[in-house]
Coordinates of C-alpha atoms and ligand atoms in Angstrom, one line a residue:
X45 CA -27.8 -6.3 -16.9
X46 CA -24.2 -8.2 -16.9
X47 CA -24.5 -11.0 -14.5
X48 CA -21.5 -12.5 -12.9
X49 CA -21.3 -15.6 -14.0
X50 CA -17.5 -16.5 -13.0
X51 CA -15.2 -15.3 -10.0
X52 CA -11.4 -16.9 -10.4
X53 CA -9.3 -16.5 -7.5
X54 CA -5.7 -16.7 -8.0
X55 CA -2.8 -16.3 -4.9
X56 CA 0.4 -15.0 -6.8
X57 CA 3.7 -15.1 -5.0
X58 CA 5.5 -12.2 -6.0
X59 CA 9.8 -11.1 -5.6
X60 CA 10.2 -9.1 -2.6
X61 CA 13.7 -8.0 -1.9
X62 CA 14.5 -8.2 2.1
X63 CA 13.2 -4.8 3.5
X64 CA 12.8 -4.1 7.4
X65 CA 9.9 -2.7 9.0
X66 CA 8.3 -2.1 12.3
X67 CA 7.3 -5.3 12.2
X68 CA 10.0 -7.4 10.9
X69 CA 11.6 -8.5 7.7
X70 CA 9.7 -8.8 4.4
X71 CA 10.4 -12.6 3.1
X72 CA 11.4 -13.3 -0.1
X73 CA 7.9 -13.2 -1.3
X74 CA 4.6 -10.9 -1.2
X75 CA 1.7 -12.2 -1.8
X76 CA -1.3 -10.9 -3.6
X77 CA -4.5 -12.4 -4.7
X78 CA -5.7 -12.0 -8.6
X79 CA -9.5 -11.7 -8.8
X80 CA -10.8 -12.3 -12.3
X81 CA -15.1 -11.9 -12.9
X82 CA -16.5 -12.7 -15.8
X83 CA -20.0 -12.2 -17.1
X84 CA -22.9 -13.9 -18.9
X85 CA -21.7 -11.9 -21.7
X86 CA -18.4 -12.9 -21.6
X87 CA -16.4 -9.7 -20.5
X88 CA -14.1 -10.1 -17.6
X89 CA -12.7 -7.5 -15.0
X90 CA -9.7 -7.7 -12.9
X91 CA -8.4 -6.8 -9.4
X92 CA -5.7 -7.3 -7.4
X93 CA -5.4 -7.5 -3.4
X94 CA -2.9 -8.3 -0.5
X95 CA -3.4 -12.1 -0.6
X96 CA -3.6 -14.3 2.7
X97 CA -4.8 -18.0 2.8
X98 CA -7.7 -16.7 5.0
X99 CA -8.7 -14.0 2.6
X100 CA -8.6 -16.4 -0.8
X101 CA -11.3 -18.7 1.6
X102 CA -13.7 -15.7 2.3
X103 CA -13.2 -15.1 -1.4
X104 CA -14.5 -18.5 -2.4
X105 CA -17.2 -18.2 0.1
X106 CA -18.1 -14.8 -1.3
X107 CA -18.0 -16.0 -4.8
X108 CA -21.0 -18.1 -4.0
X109 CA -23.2 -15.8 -3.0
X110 CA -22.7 -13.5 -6.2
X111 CA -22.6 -15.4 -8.9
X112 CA -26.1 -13.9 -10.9
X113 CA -25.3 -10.7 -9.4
X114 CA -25.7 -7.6 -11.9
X115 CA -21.9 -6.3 -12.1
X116 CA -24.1 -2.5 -11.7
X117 CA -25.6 -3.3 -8.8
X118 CA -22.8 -3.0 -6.5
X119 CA -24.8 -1.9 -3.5
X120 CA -26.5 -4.5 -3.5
X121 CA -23.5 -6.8 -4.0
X122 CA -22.2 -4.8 -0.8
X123 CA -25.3 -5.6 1.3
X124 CA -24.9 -9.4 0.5
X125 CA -20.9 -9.5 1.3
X126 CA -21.8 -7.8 4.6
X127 CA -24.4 -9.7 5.4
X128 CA -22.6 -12.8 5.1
X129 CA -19.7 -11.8 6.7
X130 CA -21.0 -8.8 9.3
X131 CA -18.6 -5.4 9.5
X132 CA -14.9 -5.6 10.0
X133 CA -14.1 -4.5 13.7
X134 CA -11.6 -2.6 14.2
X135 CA -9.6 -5.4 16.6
X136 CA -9.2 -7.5 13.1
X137 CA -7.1 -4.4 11.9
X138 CA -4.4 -5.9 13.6
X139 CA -1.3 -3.8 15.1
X140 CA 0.8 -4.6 12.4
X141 CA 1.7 -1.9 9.8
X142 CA -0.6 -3.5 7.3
X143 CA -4.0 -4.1 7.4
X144 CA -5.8 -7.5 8.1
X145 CA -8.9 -6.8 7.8
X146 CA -11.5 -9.1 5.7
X147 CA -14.5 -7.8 4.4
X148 CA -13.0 -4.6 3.2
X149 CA -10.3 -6.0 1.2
X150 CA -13.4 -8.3 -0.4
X151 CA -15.4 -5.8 -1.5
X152 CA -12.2 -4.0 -2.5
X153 CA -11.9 -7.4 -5.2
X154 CA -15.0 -7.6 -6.0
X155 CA -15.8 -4.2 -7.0
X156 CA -12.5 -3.1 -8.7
X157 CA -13.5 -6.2 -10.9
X158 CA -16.7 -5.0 -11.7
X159 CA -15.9 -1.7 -12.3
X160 CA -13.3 -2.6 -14.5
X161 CA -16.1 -4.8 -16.4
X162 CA -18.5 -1.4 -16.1
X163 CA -16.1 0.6 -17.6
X164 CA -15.4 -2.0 -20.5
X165 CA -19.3 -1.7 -21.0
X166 CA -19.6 1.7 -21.0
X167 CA -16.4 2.2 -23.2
X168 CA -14.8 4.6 -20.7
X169 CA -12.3 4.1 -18.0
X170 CA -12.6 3.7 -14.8
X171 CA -11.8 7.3 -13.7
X172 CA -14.5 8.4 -15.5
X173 CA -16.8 6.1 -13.3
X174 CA -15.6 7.8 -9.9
X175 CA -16.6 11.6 -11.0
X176 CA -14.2 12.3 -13.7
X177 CA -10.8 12.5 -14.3
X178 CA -9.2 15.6 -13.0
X179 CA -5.5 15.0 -14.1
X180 CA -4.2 12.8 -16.9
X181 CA -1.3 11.4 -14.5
X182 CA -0.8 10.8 -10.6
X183 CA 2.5 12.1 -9.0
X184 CA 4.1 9.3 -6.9
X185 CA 6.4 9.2 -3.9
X186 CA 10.1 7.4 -3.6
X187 CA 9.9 5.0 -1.0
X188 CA 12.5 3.9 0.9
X189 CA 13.2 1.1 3.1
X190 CA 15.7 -0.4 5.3
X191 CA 17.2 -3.8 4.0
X192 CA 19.4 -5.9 4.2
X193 CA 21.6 -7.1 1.2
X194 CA 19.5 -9.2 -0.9
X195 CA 17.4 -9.7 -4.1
X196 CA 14.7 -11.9 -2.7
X197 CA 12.7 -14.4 -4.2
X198 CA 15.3 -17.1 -5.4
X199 CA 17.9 -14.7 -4.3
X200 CA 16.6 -14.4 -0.8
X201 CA 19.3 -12.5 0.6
X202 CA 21.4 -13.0 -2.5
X203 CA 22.0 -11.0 -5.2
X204 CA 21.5 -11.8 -8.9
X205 CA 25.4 -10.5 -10.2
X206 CA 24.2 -9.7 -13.6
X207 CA 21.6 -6.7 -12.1
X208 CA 22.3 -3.5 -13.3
X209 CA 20.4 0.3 -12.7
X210 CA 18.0 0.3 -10.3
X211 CA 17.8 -3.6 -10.4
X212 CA 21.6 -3.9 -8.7
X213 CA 20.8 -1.1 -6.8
X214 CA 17.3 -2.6 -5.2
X215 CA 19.7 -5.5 -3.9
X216 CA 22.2 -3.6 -2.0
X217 CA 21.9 -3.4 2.0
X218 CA 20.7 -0.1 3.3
X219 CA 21.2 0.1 7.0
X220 CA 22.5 3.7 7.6
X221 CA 22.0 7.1 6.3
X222 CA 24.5 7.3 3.9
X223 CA 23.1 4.0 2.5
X224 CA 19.9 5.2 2.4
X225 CA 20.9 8.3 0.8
X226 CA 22.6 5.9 -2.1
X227 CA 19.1 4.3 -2.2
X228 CA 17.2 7.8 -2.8
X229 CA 19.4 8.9 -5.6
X230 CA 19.3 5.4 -7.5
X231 CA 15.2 5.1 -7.0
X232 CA 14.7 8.8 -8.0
X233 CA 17.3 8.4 -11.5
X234 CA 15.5 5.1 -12.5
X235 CA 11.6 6.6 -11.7
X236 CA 12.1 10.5 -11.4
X237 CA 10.2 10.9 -7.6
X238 CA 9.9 13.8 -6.9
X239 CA 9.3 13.3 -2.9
X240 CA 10.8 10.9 -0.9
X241 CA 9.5 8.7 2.2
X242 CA 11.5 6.5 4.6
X243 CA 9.7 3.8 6.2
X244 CA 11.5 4.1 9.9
X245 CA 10.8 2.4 13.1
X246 CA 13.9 -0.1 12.4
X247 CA 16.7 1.4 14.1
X248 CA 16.5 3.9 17.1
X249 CA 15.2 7.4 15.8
X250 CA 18.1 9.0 16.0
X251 CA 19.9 7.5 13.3
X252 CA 16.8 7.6 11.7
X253 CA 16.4 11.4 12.0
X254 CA 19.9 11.2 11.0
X255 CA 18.9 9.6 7.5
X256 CA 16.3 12.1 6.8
X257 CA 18.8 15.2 7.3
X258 CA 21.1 13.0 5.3
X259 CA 18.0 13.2 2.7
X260 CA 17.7 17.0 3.3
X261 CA 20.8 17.9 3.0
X262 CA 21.7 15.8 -0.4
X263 CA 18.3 16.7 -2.2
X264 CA 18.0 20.3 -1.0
X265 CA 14.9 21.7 0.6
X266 CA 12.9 21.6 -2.8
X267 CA 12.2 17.4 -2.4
X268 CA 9.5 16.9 0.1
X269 CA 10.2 14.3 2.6
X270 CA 8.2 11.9 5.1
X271 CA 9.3 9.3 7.6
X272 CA 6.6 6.8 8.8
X273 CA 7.7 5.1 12.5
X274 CA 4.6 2.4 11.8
X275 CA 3.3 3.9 15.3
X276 CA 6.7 2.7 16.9
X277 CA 7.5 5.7 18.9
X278 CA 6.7 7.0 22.4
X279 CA 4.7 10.1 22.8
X280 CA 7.9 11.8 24.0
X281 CA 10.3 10.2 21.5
X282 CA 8.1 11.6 18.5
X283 CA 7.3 15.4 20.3
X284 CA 11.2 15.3 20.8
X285 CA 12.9 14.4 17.1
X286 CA 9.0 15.6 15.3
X287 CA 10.2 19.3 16.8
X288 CA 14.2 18.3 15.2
X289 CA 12.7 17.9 11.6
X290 CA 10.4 20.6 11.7
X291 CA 10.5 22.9 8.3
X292 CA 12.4 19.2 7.2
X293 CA 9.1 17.5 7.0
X294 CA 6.8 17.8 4.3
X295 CA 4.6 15.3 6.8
X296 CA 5.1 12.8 9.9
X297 CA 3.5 9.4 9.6
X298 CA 2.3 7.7 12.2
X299 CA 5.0 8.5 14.7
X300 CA 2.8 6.9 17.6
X301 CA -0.2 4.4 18.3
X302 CA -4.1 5.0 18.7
X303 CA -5.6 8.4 18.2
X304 CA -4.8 9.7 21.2
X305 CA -1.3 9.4 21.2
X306 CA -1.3 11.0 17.9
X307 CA -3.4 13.9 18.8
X308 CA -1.3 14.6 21.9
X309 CA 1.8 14.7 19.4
X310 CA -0.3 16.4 17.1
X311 CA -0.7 19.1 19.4
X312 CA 2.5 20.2 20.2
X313 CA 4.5 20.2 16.5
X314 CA 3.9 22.5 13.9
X315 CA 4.5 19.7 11.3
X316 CA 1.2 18.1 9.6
X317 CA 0.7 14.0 10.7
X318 CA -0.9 11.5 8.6
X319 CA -1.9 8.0 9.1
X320 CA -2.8 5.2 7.9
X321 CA -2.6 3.2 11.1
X322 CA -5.1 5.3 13.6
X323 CA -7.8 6.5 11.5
X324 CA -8.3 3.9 9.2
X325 CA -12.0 3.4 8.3
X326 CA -15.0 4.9 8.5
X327 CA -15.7 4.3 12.5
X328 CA -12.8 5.7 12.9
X329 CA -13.6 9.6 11.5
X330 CA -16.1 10.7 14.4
X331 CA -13.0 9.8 17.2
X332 CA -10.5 11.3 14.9
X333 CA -12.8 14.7 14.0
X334 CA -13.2 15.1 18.1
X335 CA -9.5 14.2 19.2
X336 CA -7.9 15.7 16.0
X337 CA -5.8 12.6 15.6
X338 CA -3.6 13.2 11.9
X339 CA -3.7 16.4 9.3
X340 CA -3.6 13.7 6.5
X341 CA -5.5 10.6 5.7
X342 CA -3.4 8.1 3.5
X343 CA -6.1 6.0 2.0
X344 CA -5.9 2.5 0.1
X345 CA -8.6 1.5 -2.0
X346 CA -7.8 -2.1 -0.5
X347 CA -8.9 -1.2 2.9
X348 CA -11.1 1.5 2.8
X349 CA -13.6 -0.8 1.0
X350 CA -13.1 0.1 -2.8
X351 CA -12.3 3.1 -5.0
X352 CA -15.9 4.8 -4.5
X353 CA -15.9 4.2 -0.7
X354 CA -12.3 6.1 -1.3
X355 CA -13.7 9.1 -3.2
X356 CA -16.5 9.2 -0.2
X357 CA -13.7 9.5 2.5
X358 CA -12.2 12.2 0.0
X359 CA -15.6 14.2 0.4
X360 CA -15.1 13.6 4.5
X361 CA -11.4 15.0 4.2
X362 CA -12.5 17.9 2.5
X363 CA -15.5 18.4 4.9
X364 CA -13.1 18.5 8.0
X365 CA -10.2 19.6 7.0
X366 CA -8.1 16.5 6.4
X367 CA -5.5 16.2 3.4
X368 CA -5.9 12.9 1.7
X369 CA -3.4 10.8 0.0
X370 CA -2.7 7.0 -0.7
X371 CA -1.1 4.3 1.0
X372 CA 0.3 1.3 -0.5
X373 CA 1.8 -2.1 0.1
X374 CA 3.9 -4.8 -2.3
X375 CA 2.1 -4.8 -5.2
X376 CA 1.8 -5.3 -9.1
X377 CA 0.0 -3.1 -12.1
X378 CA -3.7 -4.1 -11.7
X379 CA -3.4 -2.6 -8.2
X380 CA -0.9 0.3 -9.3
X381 CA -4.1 0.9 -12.4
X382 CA -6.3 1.2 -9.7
X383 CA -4.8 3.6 -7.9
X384 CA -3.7 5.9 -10.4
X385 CA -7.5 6.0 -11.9
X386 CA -8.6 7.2 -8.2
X387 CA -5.5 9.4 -7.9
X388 CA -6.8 10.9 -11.0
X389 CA -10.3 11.5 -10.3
X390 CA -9.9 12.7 -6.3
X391 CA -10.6 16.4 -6.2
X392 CA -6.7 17.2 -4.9
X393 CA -3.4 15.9 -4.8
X394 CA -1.4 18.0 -2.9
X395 CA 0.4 14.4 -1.5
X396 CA 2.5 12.1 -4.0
X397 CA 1.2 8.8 -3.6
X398 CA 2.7 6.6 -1.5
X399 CA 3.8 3.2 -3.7
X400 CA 5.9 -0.2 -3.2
X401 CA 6.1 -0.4 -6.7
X402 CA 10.0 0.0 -7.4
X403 CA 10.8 -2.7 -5.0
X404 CA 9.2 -5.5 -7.1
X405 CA 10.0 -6.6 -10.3
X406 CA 7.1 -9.2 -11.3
X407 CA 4.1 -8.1 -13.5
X408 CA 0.9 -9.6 -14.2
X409 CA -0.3 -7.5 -17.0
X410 CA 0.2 -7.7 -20.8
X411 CA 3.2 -5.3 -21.5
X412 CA 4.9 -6.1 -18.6
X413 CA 6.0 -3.3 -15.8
X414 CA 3.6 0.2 -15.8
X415 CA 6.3 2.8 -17.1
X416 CA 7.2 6.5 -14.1
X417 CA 7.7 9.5 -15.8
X418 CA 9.0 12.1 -13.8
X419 CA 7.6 10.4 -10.8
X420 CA 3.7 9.9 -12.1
X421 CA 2.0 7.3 -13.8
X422 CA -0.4 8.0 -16.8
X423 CA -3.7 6.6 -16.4
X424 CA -3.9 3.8 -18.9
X425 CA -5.2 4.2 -22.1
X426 CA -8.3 2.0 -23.1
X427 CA -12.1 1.5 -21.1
X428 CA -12.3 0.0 -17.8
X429 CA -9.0 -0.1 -15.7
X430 CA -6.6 -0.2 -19.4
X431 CA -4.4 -3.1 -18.0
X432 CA -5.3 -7.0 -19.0
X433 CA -4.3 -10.1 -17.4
X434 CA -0.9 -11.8 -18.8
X435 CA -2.1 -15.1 -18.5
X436 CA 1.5 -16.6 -18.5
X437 CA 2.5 -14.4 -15.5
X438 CA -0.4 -15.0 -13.6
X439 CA 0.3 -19.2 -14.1
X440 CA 4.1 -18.8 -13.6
X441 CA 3.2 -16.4 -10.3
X442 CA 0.8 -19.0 -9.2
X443 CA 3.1 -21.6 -9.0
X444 CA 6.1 -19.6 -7.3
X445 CA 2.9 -19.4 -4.7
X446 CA 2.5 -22.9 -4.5
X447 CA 5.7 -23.2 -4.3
X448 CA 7.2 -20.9 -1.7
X449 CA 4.5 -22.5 0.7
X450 CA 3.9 -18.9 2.3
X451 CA -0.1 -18.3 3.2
X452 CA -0.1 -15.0 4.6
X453 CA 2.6 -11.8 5.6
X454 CA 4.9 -13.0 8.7
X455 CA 7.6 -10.4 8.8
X456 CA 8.4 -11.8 12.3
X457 CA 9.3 -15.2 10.6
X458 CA 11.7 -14.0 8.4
X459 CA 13.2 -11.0 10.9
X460 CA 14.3 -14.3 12.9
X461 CA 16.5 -15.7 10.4
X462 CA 18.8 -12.7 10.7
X463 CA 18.0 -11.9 14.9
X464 CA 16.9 -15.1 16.5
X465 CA 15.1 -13.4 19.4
X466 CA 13.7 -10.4 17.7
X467 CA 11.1 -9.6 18.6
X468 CA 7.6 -7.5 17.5
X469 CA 6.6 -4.5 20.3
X470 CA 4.0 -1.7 20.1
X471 CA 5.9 1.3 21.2
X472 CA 9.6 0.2 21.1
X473 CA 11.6 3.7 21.7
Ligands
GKR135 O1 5.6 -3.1 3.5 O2 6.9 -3.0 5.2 C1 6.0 -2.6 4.6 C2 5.2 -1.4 5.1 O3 5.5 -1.1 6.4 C3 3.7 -1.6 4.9 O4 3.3 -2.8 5.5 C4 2.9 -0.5 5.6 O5 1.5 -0.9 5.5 O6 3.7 0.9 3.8 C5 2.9 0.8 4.8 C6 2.8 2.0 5.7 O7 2.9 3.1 5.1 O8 2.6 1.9 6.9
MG136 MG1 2.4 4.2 6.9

């Protein structure tokens, strides 16, 4: 037995240059929460989440009820979490890209921790917890975004003169194709990507279309490529421009809301769809299995309740036909670890993982930024998850949270300091 006798929460305020989305503007922050549990025997575990105000206080909560817990027991540990704080419906997903749901991203914490701590025990990493590794290292995605000039954080939308690389290039605006082609080339020289994805639903599709031929035409037909609407898109709209980038597409993400919608557009393109927006838990497979909603699953350890709940949906995917790859919001290494251990021990990988990655610049593990080679990340060396807190990071990231005074993601908020009257819809073109 290894019995939990410390939980340390820690919100972190992390750079975020200004990128556009369905739902706004990022601000000049992300923030993320640091979970830290340590045992009776003295061995600790990490894990990282996106961090809210609301999220941190159902952590402390939840840290109550598990202190003496056995770090092995983590069924058990599941059972008291959910009894405590019932299931997540699927209303408290929200209609925002991301996903705001609580008790998923709480177990997430808790048992990326303990496995972390399990792994340390057993002397093995964590892949080798979740079935095995089947690769040594996890193909990634470029992902690119819309933005306006800026560097964030201190910056804001500022940029720090002395950048140079991918750093200068992070800060420059990207609000056309041409600009967004600029982006893709600097992104894939700095991490080698060998597939690309365009977060749309910021400007009308057809200048995003137009950005993905750009894409197509300056990286030849060899470079897979994905634009993800965030759901923004009528039925029409997405049947219309889907059938314009078919044989483009490697994959369409989320070009409309709801199941429905997406099984309707499903329907009549030839081009796979994936989500993570309709089909994003559990309750959701039965609906999506009878509608046929999305080809692909894109997965996130964060939301779908922890890396074994992920390698359980991996087993439903392969029962019913559904690709499965990962999603991903702003993050830093201890999530990045996390996912590349489950991207190394899923059965498949025909998808690069989706990752934010690139667009921060803050780390929070000894040895600063996780290194891309050719577009994949190794899984670290060492047991558990390989990556250990920088406890100098983590203090200097907890004050830029104290003081940037942000307690959860308002990408509304910021959009309004650019476009007063902006404002948020669920189908917008
Ligand atoms: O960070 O702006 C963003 C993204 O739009 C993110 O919030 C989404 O959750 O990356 C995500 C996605 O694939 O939908
Ligand atoms: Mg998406």
């Amino acid at each position: 037995m290894s019995l939990i006798r410390e939980i340390a929460i820690t919100p972190i305020a992390i750079v975020d240059p200004p990128l556009l989305n369905a739902a706004g503007l990022h601000a000049p922050y992300a923030l993320r929460t640091i979970v830290e549990i340590v045992t009776d025997d003295g061995i600790s575990g990490i894990s990282e989440i996106p961090g809210t105000r609301e999220i941190d206080l159902a952590l402390a909560e939840a840290r109550d009820l598990l202190i003496g817990k056995d770090v092995f027991q983590l069924s058990d540990i599941r059972r008291t979490l959910v009894g405590h704080f019932g299931h997540d419906t699927a209303a408290e997903r929200g209609v925002a890209p991301w996903d705001q749901r609580k008790m998923v991203h709480i177990f997430s914490a808790v048992e990326v921790a303990c496995l972390d701590i399990i792994g340390k025990i057993m002397n093995r990493p964590v892949v080798d917890l979740l079935g095995g590794r089947m690769r040594d290292e996890v193909p990634f995605s470029a992902y690119l975004f819309y933005k306006y000039e800026g560097a964030g954080g201190e910056w804001a939308f500022g940029t720090d003169p002395d950048a140079t690389g991918w750093a200068a290039a992070r800060q420059k605006s990207a609000l056309n194709p041409a600009e967004i082609v600029e982006q893709a080339r600097a992104m894939c020289a700095e991490f080698g990507f060998q597939s690309i994805k365009l977060k749309g639903g910021v400007f009308e599709p057809r200048q995003e279309v137009d950005a993905i031929l750009a894409l197509r035409e300056a990286f030849g037909p060899d470079v897979p490529l994905r634009i993800d609407p965030n759901a923004l898109w009528r039925v029409e709209t997405a049947i219309e421009y889907g059938k314009e980038m078919e044989g483009v597409l490697e994959y369409l993400e989320d070009p409309v809301r709801g199941q429905e919608n997406m099984a309707a557009v499903r329907k009549a393109l030839k081009t796979p769809l994936a989500t993570n927006m309709c089909t994003t838990s559990f309750e959701d497979i039965p609906r999506s299995i009878e509608l046929g909603s999305e080809d692909i699953i894109l997965s996130d350890h964060h939301f779908w309740g922890g890396l074994r709940a992920s390698m359980t949906l991996s087993g439903l995917c392969d029962t019913f036909g559904r690709g499965l790859s990962m999603h991903s919001n702003s993050h830093l290494g201890i999530s990045l670890a996390a996912m590349v251990h489950l991207g190394a021990a899923l059965p498949e990988v025909p998808y690069a993982l989706d990752t934010h990655y690139p667009w921060q610049s803050d780390e929070v593990i000894v040895g600063g930024r996780m290194k891309f080679e050719n577009g994949a990340v190794k899984v670290p060396d060492g047991p558990g998850l390989g990556v250990e807190l920088d406890r100098d990071a983590l203090a200097r990231l907890h004050q830029n949270y104290l003081k940037c005074g942000l307690t959860k993601r308002d990408d509304l908020v910021e959009m309004r300091k650019k476009v007063p009257d902006w404002e948020f819809m669920l189908t917008r073109w």
